[in-house]
Structures are given as structure tokens and as C-alpha cells.
Coordinates of C-alpha atoms in Angstrom, one line a residue:
M1 CA -0.1 0.0 -0.1
T2 CA 1.8 3.3 -1.3
D3 CA 1.2 6.7 0.6
T4 CA 1.0 8.4 -3.2
P5 CA -2.6 9.6 -4.3
P6 CA -3.8 8.6 -7.7
T7 CA -2.7 12.0 -9.6
T8 CA -1.4 12.0 -13.6
T9 CA 2.5 12.9 -11.8
N10 CA 2.1 9.7 -9.7
R11 CA 4.0 12.3 -7.1
Q12 CA 6.2 10.9 -4.6
Y13 CA 5.2 12.0 -0.7
I14 CA 7.2 11.7 2.3
S15 CA 5.4 9.3 4.7
I16 CA 4.7 10.5 8.5
T17 CA 3.1 7.4 9.3
P18 CA 5.5 6.3 11.9
L19 CA 4.9 10.1 13.8
L20 CA 1.2 9.1 13.1
K21 CA 1.1 5.9 15.0
R22 CA 2.7 7.4 17.9
L23 CA 0.7 10.5 18.1
W24 CA -2.4 8.4 18.8
P25 CA -3.7 7.6 21.0
S26 CA -1.2 8.9 23.8
P27 CA 1.8 11.1 22.1
A28 CA 3.3 11.9 25.7
K29 CA 3.6 8.0 26.1
S30 CA 5.2 7.6 23.2
K31 CA 7.6 10.4 23.8
V32 CA 6.7 12.6 20.6
T33 CA 8.7 16.3 20.2
A34 CA 7.4 19.4 19.3
D35 CA 10.4 19.4 17.1
E36 CA 8.9 16.0 14.9
I37 CA 5.5 17.5 15.0
A38 CA 7.0 20.8 13.6
L39 CA 9.1 19.1 11.1
A40 CA 5.9 17.0 9.9
I41 CA 4.1 20.4 9.6
S42 CA 6.8 22.1 7.6
H43 CA 6.6 19.4 4.6
I44 CA 2.9 20.7 3.8
F45 CA 4.5 24.3 3.2
T46 CA 6.2 22.3 0.5
D47 CA 3.4 20.2 -0.7
Q48 CA 5.3 17.3 0.1
L49 CA 2.4 15.6 2.4
S50 CA -0.4 14.1 1.0
A51 CA -3.9 15.5 1.7
V52 CA -4.7 12.2 3.7
Q53 CA -1.7 12.1 6.2
T54 CA -2.1 15.8 6.5
G55 CA -5.7 15.5 7.6
A56 CA -4.6 12.5 9.9
L57 CA -1.8 14.8 11.3
L58 CA -4.2 17.7 12.1
T59 CA -6.9 15.7 13.4
A60 CA -4.3 13.4 15.9
L61 CA -2.9 17.1 17.0
H62 CA -6.6 18.3 17.4
F63 CA -8.0 15.7 19.5
T64 CA -5.1 14.8 21.6
G65 CA -5.0 18.5 22.1
W66 CA -1.2 18.8 21.4
D67 CA -1.9 21.8 18.9
R68 CA -2.8 23.5 22.1
R69 CA 0.8 23.5 23.6
A70 CA 3.2 26.1 23.7
N71 CA 6.1 24.3 22.6
V72 CA 4.0 22.9 19.7
I73 CA 2.6 26.2 19.1
A74 CA 5.8 27.9 19.2
Q75 CA 7.7 25.4 16.8
C76 CA 5.2 24.8 14.4
A77 CA 4.7 28.8 14.0
S78 CA 8.7 28.8 13.5
A79 CA 8.5 26.7 10.7
M80 CA 5.6 28.3 9.1
R81 CA 7.9 31.6 9.4
Q82 CA 10.8 29.8 7.9
A83 CA 8.8 28.5 5.1
A84 CA 7.1 31.8 4.6
V85 CA 8.8 34.3 1.5
P86 CA 12.0 35.3 3.0
V87 CA 12.2 39.1 4.1
D88 CA 15.7 40.8 4.3
I89 CA 15.5 41.6 8.0
A90 CA 18.5 43.2 8.0
A91 CA 17.8 46.0 5.4
L92 CA 14.5 46.3 6.8
K93 CA 15.7 46.6 10.5
E94 CA 18.0 49.5 8.8
V95 CA 15.1 51.3 7.3
I96 CA 13.7 51.3 11.0
R97 CA 16.4 52.5 12.5
Q98 CA 16.6 55.6 10.0
K99 CA 13.3 56.2 11.3
R100 CA 14.0 55.7 14.6
K101 CA 14.7 59.1 16.0
T102 CA 11.2 60.8 15.0
L103 CA 9.5 57.6 16.3
Q104 CA 11.4 56.2 19.5
R105 CA 9.4 57.6 22.7
G106 CA 9.2 56.3 26.1
S107 CA 10.2 52.8 26.4
Y108 CA 9.5 52.4 22.4
K109 CA 12.6 51.7 20.5
G110 CA 10.3 52.7 17.0
G111 CA 10.4 48.7 16.1
L112 CA 7.1 47.1 14.3
C113 CA 4.4 46.2 16.0
D114 CA 1.2 44.4 15.2
I115 CA -2.0 43.5 16.9
V116 CA -4.2 40.5 15.4
G117 CA -6.3 37.7 16.9
T118 CA -6.9 33.7 16.3
G119 CA -10.5 34.7 15.0
G120 CA -13.1 32.3 15.4
D121 CA -15.0 33.7 18.1
D122 CA -18.2 33.7 16.4
H123 CA -19.3 37.1 17.5
S124 CA -18.9 39.1 14.0
T125 CA -17.6 42.2 15.6
F126 CA -16.8 44.9 13.8
N127 CA -13.0 44.7 12.6
V128 CA -11.4 45.8 15.8
S129 CA -7.7 44.7 15.6
T130 CA -7.4 46.2 11.5
T131 CA -9.1 49.5 12.7
A132 CA -6.4 49.5 15.8
S133 CA -3.6 48.9 13.7
I134 CA -4.6 51.8 11.7
L135 CA -5.0 54.1 14.5
A136 CA -1.9 52.9 16.0
S137 CA 0.1 54.0 12.9
S138 CA -0.1 57.4 13.7
R139 CA 2.9 56.9 16.4
L140 CA 4.0 53.5 15.9
L141 CA 5.3 51.4 12.9
V142 CA 3.0 48.8 12.4
A143 CA 2.9 45.3 10.5
K144 CA -0.4 43.9 10.2
L145 CA -0.8 40.5 8.9
G146 CA -4.0 39.8 7.5
N147 CA -6.2 37.6 5.6
R148 CA -9.7 37.1 3.7
A149 CA -12.3 36.2 6.1
S150 CA -12.8 32.4 6.8
T151 CA -15.6 32.3 9.5
S152 CA -16.7 35.7 9.9
K153 CA -18.5 38.3 6.9
S154 CA -15.6 40.8 6.9
G155 CA -11.8 39.4 7.0
S156 CA -9.2 42.3 7.6
A157 CA -8.3 42.1 3.6
D158 CA -11.9 42.5 2.5
L159 CA -12.4 45.4 4.7
L160 CA -9.5 47.2 3.6
G161 CA -10.7 46.0 -0.1
C162 CA -13.5 48.0 -0.2
T163 CA -12.1 51.2 1.4
L164 CA -13.1 54.4 -1.0
P165 CA -12.6 56.0 -3.2
I166 CA -9.3 53.6 -3.5
P167 CA -8.3 50.9 -1.8
P168 CA -4.6 50.2 -1.0
N169 CA -3.2 47.7 -3.3
I170 CA -2.4 45.0 -0.8
S171 CA -1.1 42.4 -3.1
A172 CA 1.7 44.9 -4.0
V173 CA 3.0 44.6 -0.6
N174 CA 5.7 42.0 -0.4
A175 CA 9.0 41.1 0.6
E176 CA 10.7 43.2 -2.0
T177 CA 8.6 46.1 -1.4
I178 CA 8.4 46.3 2.2
R179 CA 11.2 48.6 2.8
D180 CA 10.2 51.4 0.5
V181 CA 6.5 51.1 1.8
Y182 CA 8.6 51.7 5.6
R183 CA 10.6 54.3 4.1
R184 CA 7.0 56.2 3.1
T185 CA 4.7 55.6 5.9
N186 CA 4.6 53.9 9.1
Y187 CA 1.5 51.5 8.2
A188 CA 2.1 48.2 6.2
F189 CA -0.7 45.4 5.4
L190 CA 0.9 42.2 5.1
F191 CA -1.6 40.0 3.0
A192 CA -0.9 36.4 4.1
P193 CA -1.2 34.8 0.6
V194 CA 1.5 37.3 -0.3
F195 CA 3.9 35.7 2.0
H196 CA 2.8 32.5 2.8
P197 CA 2.2 30.7 -0.2
G198 CA 2.3 27.4 1.0
M199 CA -1.1 27.5 3.0
K200 CA -2.5 26.8 -0.3
Y201 CA -1.7 23.4 -0.2
V202 CA -3.7 22.9 3.2
A203 CA -6.5 24.8 2.4
T204 CA -8.9 22.0 0.8
V205 CA -8.1 19.6 4.0
R206 CA -8.7 22.3 6.5
R207 CA -12.1 23.4 4.6
E208 CA -13.3 19.5 4.7
L209 CA -12.1 18.7 8.7
G210 CA -14.7 21.0 9.6
W211 CA -13.2 22.0 12.8
R212 CA -10.6 24.2 13.7
T213 CA -6.6 23.1 13.3
I214 CA -3.5 24.2 14.5
F215 CA -3.3 26.5 11.6
N216 CA -6.4 28.8 13.4
L217 CA -3.6 29.4 15.8
L218 CA -0.4 29.7 14.1
G219 CA -1.5 32.5 12.4
P220 CA -0.9 35.4 14.9
L221 CA 2.3 34.0 15.2
A222 CA 3.5 33.9 11.7
N223 CA 4.1 37.6 11.1
P224 CA 6.9 37.3 8.2
V225 CA 9.0 40.3 10.1
D226 CA 8.8 38.9 13.1
G227 CA 12.4 39.0 13.3
A228 CA 11.7 42.9 13.4
I229 CA 8.8 43.3 15.8
E230 CA 9.0 44.7 18.8
A231 CA 5.6 45.0 20.6
R232 CA 2.3 43.1 19.8
L233 CA -1.0 42.2 21.0
V234 CA -2.5 39.3 20.4
G235 CA -6.2 37.9 21.0
V236 CA -7.5 34.7 21.5
A237 CA -10.8 33.4 21.4
R238 CA -10.7 30.8 24.7
R239 CA -9.6 31.8 28.1
D240 CA -7.8 28.7 28.3
L241 CA -5.2 29.7 25.2
G242 CA -4.1 32.7 27.0
P243 CA -1.1 31.4 29.4
V244 CA -0.5 28.9 26.5
F245 CA -0.2 31.6 24.1
A246 CA 1.9 33.7 26.2
E247 CA 4.4 31.2 26.6
A248 CA 4.6 30.4 23.1
L249 CA 5.4 33.9 22.4
R250 CA 8.1 33.5 25.2
M251 CA 9.5 30.7 23.5
G252 CA 9.7 32.5 20.3
G253 CA 11.5 35.2 21.7
A254 CA 8.9 37.7 22.3
K255 CA 9.8 40.4 25.0
K256 CA 6.9 42.9 24.4
A257 CA 3.5 41.5 24.3
M258 CA 0.1 41.3 25.8
V259 CA -2.4 38.2 25.2
V260 CA -6.0 39.0 25.8
C261 CA -9.4 37.2 26.0
G262 CA -12.9 38.9 26.5
E263 CA -15.0 37.0 29.1
E264 CA -17.5 36.5 26.3
D265 CA -14.7 34.2 24.6
I266 CA -14.0 37.2 21.9
D267 CA -10.5 37.6 20.5
E268 CA -10.2 41.2 21.6
I269 CA -10.3 43.4 24.5
S270 CA -14.1 43.3 25.3
C271 CA -16.0 46.7 25.3
A272 CA -18.7 44.5 27.4
G273 CA -16.8 43.4 30.4
V274 CA -13.7 41.8 32.0
T275 CA -11.1 41.0 29.7
Y276 CA -8.2 38.5 31.0
C277 CA -4.5 39.4 30.0
W278 CA -1.5 38.1 30.2
R279 CA 1.2 40.5 29.6
L280 CA 4.9 39.6 29.0
S281 CA 7.7 42.1 30.1
E282 CA 11.5 42.0 29.7
E283 CA 12.8 43.0 33.3
L284 CA 16.3 42.9 34.9
N285 CA 17.3 39.3 36.4
P286 CA 17.9 39.4 40.2
E287 CA 19.6 36.1 39.7
Y288 CA 22.3 38.1 37.1
R289 CA 25.4 39.1 38.2
E290 CA 28.8 40.8 36.9
T291 CA 32.4 39.5 37.5
E292 CA 34.0 42.0 40.0
D293 CA 36.0 43.2 37.0
G294 CA 32.5 44.4 35.8
D295 CA 32.8 41.9 32.9
D296 CA 29.1 40.7 31.8
T297 CA 29.4 37.0 33.0
S298 CA 26.2 35.8 30.5
D299 CA 28.6 36.7 27.7
E300 CA 31.4 34.2 28.8
D301 CA 31.9 31.2 25.9
D302 CA 33.6 28.1 28.0
D303 CA 33.3 25.3 25.7
D304 CA 34.3 23.0 28.7
D305 CA 30.8 24.1 30.7
D306 CA 27.7 22.5 30.3
D307 CA 24.8 24.3 29.8
D308 CA 23.5 23.7 33.2
D309 CA 26.7 25.8 34.3
A310 CA 25.8 28.9 32.1
P311 CA 25.6 32.1 34.1
P312 CA 21.9 33.6 34.1
P313 CA 21.2 36.1 31.6
R314 CA 21.1 39.7 32.5
T315 CA 17.3 40.2 31.6
V316 CA 14.1 37.6 31.9
V317 CA 10.8 37.9 30.5
H318 CA 8.1 37.6 32.8
I319 CA 4.7 36.7 32.2
R320 CA 1.6 38.4 34.5
D321 CA -1.7 37.9 34.6
F322 CA -4.4 40.4 35.7
T323 CA -7.9 41.7 34.2
L324 CA -9.0 45.0 32.5
A325 CA -12.5 46.3 32.1
P326 CA -14.0 49.4 30.1
S327 CA -13.6 51.4 33.4
D328 CA -10.1 50.8 33.2
F329 CA -9.9 53.0 30.3
G330 CA -12.3 55.4 31.7
L331 CA -14.8 54.0 29.1
P332 CA -18.6 52.9 29.7
A333 CA -19.3 49.3 29.0
H334 CA -21.1 48.6 26.0
P335 CA -23.2 45.6 25.0
L336 CA -21.7 43.4 22.3
S337 CA -24.8 43.6 20.4
T338 CA -23.8 46.8 19.6
V339 CA -20.1 46.4 18.1
S340 CA -21.6 42.8 16.3
P341 CA -23.6 44.2 13.3
G342 CA -22.8 41.2 11.3
L343 CA -22.2 43.9 8.4
M344 CA -20.7 43.0 4.9
P345 CA -17.1 44.6 4.2
Q346 CA -18.2 47.4 2.4
E347 CA -20.3 48.5 5.2
N348 CA -17.9 48.0 7.3
A349 CA -15.4 49.9 5.2
E350 CA -17.5 52.8 5.5
I351 CA -17.6 52.9 9.4
L352 CA -13.9 52.5 9.2
T353 CA -13.9 55.7 6.9
R354 CA -16.3 58.0 9.1
L355 CA -14.0 56.9 12.8
L356 CA -10.7 57.6 10.8
R357 CA -12.3 61.1 9.5
N358 CA -13.9 61.8 13.0
Q359 CA -16.9 61.4 11.9
L360 CA -18.5 58.9 14.7
P361 CA -20.5 60.4 17.7
A362 CA -17.8 60.8 20.5
D363 CA -20.0 58.1 22.5
D364 CA -20.1 55.4 19.9
P365 CA -19.6 51.8 20.9
I366 CA -17.8 51.0 17.9
L367 CA -15.8 53.9 18.6
H368 CA -14.9 52.9 21.9
F369 CA -14.3 49.4 21.4
V370 CA -11.6 50.5 18.9
L371 CA -9.9 53.3 21.2
M372 CA -9.3 50.3 23.6
N373 CA -7.4 48.2 21.5
T374 CA -5.2 50.9 20.0
A375 CA -4.5 52.1 23.9
A376 CA -3.7 48.6 24.7
L377 CA -1.2 48.1 21.8
F378 CA 0.2 51.9 22.3
E379 CA 0.8 50.9 26.4
I380 CA 2.3 47.8 25.1
S381 CA 4.8 49.5 22.9
G382 CA 6.1 51.5 25.5
I383 CA 5.1 55.0 23.9
C384 CA 2.7 55.9 27.1
D385 CA 5.8 55.9 29.5
H386 CA 6.9 59.2 27.3
D387 CA 5.6 62.1 29.2
E388 CA 5.1 64.7 26.7
E389 CA 5.3 68.6 27.9
S390 CA 1.4 69.1 27.1
E391 CA -1.7 69.2 29.2
G392 CA -3.6 66.2 29.6
V393 CA -1.2 63.5 29.8
I394 CA -2.6 61.0 31.8
R395 CA -0.4 59.3 34.7
E396 CA -2.8 57.2 36.5
R397 CA -2.0 53.6 36.5
G398 CA -4.2 50.8 36.4
P399 CA -4.0 46.7 36.5
G400 CA -0.8 45.2 35.3
E401 CA 0.6 49.1 36.3
G402 CA -0.5 49.9 32.4
R403 CA -1.3 53.4 31.8
W404 CA -4.3 52.5 29.9
K405 CA -5.9 56.2 30.0
E406 CA -3.1 57.1 28.5
G407 CA -3.3 55.0 25.9
I408 CA -7.0 56.2 25.2
R409 CA -6.0 60.0 25.4
R410 CA -3.2 58.8 22.4
A411 CA -5.8 57.1 20.8
R412 CA -8.4 59.9 20.3
W413 CA -5.2 62.1 19.5
A414 CA -5.0 60.0 16.5
I415 CA -8.2 60.9 15.0
E416 CA -8.9 63.8 16.1
S417 CA -5.6 65.5 14.5
G418 CA -6.0 64.1 11.6
E419 CA -2.6 62.0 11.5
A420 CA -4.3 58.6 11.5
W421 CA -6.4 59.3 8.4
R422 CA -3.1 60.9 6.9
T423 CA -0.8 58.1 7.4
W424 CA -3.6 55.5 5.8
N425 CA -4.0 57.7 2.9
E426 CA -0.2 57.5 2.7
F427 CA -0.3 53.6 2.7
I428 CA -3.0 53.6 -0.2
Q429 CA -0.7 55.9 -2.3
V430 CA 2.3 53.9 -1.6
S431 CA 0.8 50.5 -2.0
N432 CA -0.6 51.7 -5.6
S433 CA 2.7 53.4 -6.7
F434 CA 4.2 50.0 -7.4
D435 CA 4.2 48.6 -10.9
A436 CA 3.9 45.0 -12.6
T437 CA 7.6 44.5 -12.4
T438 CA 7.9 45.1 -8.6
S439 CA 4.1 43.7 -7.0
R440 CA 3.3 40.3 -7.3
S441 CA -0.1 38.5 -6.4

């Protein structure tokens, strides 16, 4: 019996039968490792795994719960990023460095930021993270990874494609043009199919399985410019995934991030009530020590030492959990029904435009919803630590020692000053400026 599907080319696929046998029913007893799973997942992106074995792998991971383990998510996300269209991160960081002087504020160093959710919360809320990403670009460099809708009516790419009078050309932002985008604006929307073409090989299997697979969790961690991301806000649609995602982010090297889940199982900061938060922050390691002559012991390179004898690092990343409520942002609560219009992309795009042009009422629930999530990204980036010499700066700290109300002040400024609208139009102009020789779909 062969694993080769009946195709006209009689293609030979890699067999992962030995791994599949160990994955079910008890991968722990069979000592399956995250590395083995990530290697199997990596074969999907190069079309080296048959549809049958792909489905079997995703099914085994789902029903054993191993697709919800931090190390598996971290390793598979790394494999997905490695399979993405390669971006010259060193050259991109040089562009970022050149803009740093005008952007660096507080503990924000001028790096890229992302705000993204796993989706699948079945609430069909307005496109909050996409809108918040545009507002945040008024003061941060934003790399928003997004795609078309899979479970909702209006995905981020669907929304942006309906903006008037001219939508951005999101397919023109690719590995070759992205540096030029950031030279000319603070915002870039990274259209997932452009950067992750290998995902097309699993699309049919995912659709026919009928349940959410590990790929629904990998998306938020698969940003192709991950190596240049400084801060991110990640929403998950189940509370039990919060600490798992936080740990996966830490394993992946994240130092500034927050994972959130609304009490209603919504993958955003909720405007209706409590939001559970897991915040990653880099802090000085109390166990770190210097030698008597002031040398950094963590930099010593002694080939004779075992890893267990390695000196402690200078800094460590801590994860702290707490809850937030709309009142912590200085805003009233709004039922999810007021921000879940279930509208089509064209209608959501009209709301987006009105919001960016400061045409929504000051007490509009969708406006407040967007402001809270933008404020959180501002706070996580560190820009709220910068005390400008201007009236109105809010120094009050709330849960998790965050300056959430200061984040709201800055988010409102992004709209009222017209800066968010200006940055958004810069991105539209830049993305439409690339010709057919520099863009690809």
C-alpha cells in the first residue's frame, strides 16, 4: 500500500506514518516531541505531504490537544515563518533604524508592532484589530498581518479592499517592496497569501475537516517580519489559550506582548466587560551577576562548561496575568450586540472611513471598542511611558501597572488630529505606486 495519491504525475510524498502511529492515542507516552511535529507540519508548506496524511496529522493534534501546547505552537509557528517568502530582515531593520529618531518615545524603540487575533469567536464583531492597527500607525510602525474572511463576513483584507474612493493594493506589499513602504509611511498590511503561499496546500483539507486546526492558532504568530517586531497585542478566542499563547510567545523570543481574551470568549479587549490579560515584559534578572572586574558573566563562552553551568542572563521575560474592564480605560461598557453588526465588508469599510475622519459620535460603541484596543497596543509598545510636555497627559496606572487611560488619550489624538487618516492615505498611495514588475499577487 502506498501513500502516493492517484495523480497523473504519480507524485511521491513524504510518509509520516511512524509519527502518526505515535501521535494516537497517547503522544506523551510515545515521547513525541514538538520538533517532530513541526518538521511534519513543515512538509505541508512544500506540498510534500499527501492530503490524507495532512488530515490525519491535523486530526491527531486536535483530538489529543497537542495543537494547544505552547511548545508545539511555538515550534510550528517557527516552521511556518521559515517557509514564508523570505524578507531581508537586516535591510528592513536598517530602514527602521533610520526612522527611529522621529518615532522613539518612552520605552518604545521604534520597532514594528502588530495587533492580531486568532478569530473564530463567532461574535462577528466589527474589524477592531485592523482599525486599531491603522490608528496605532499614527505613532508606531505597524506590520499588520491579515487575510480574507474564513468564518466571519468581513475579514481584514475584505475590509481594506472595500475602502473608498481608492483601496490599497495589498497584494503589492511583498518581500521586495516592504522596505520602500516603511520608508514612506508607518503602516503596512501584510496580505497572508502573498507571504505564505505554501498555505494553499492545506486549504482544501482544512475546509473539509470542518473543525479548527492548529493553523487557526499559528496565524497570529506567523508574521513574516517577526524578527523586526518589537511589540504585539494578540487576541485568543478561548480563555484557556491565554497562558498557552503567552508562553509560546516567550519561547519564540517575544519580550513585549500581551495576550487577551474577553470574558465572552472574544479575541479582543472586550468593550462589554472583563478581559483576561497575560502580559510579557522584559525585566532585569535578580540572579544576574557581574564579575569583580565588571565583565558580563552571561557573555562568557567556555566550551568546557555544560549548559547547566551557564551564568544567568542579564534580563528575563516575565508573564503577569490580570484583568481589564472598560472603566480601566475611562470608558463605559457596551453590549457586544452594539459592536457586532454582522455587516458586509463594504458597510464596515464605510464605518472605518467615518471613524478615521472623526465623523463618529464621541460615545459610539464601535469607536470606544477600537480606542480600547488601540490604547492597549500603545501601552504595550512603551510609548505611553513618554511624558510629553503638554496638557492632558494621564499618569494614572491601572491593572498590570498599565497607563491605559493615557493610551486612550493618545488614540483619541490619532483620530482628532487627522494623523491616523493621513497615515492611512499614505499607505494607499504607496501601495498603489508599485508597478507590475515590483508587485506580485
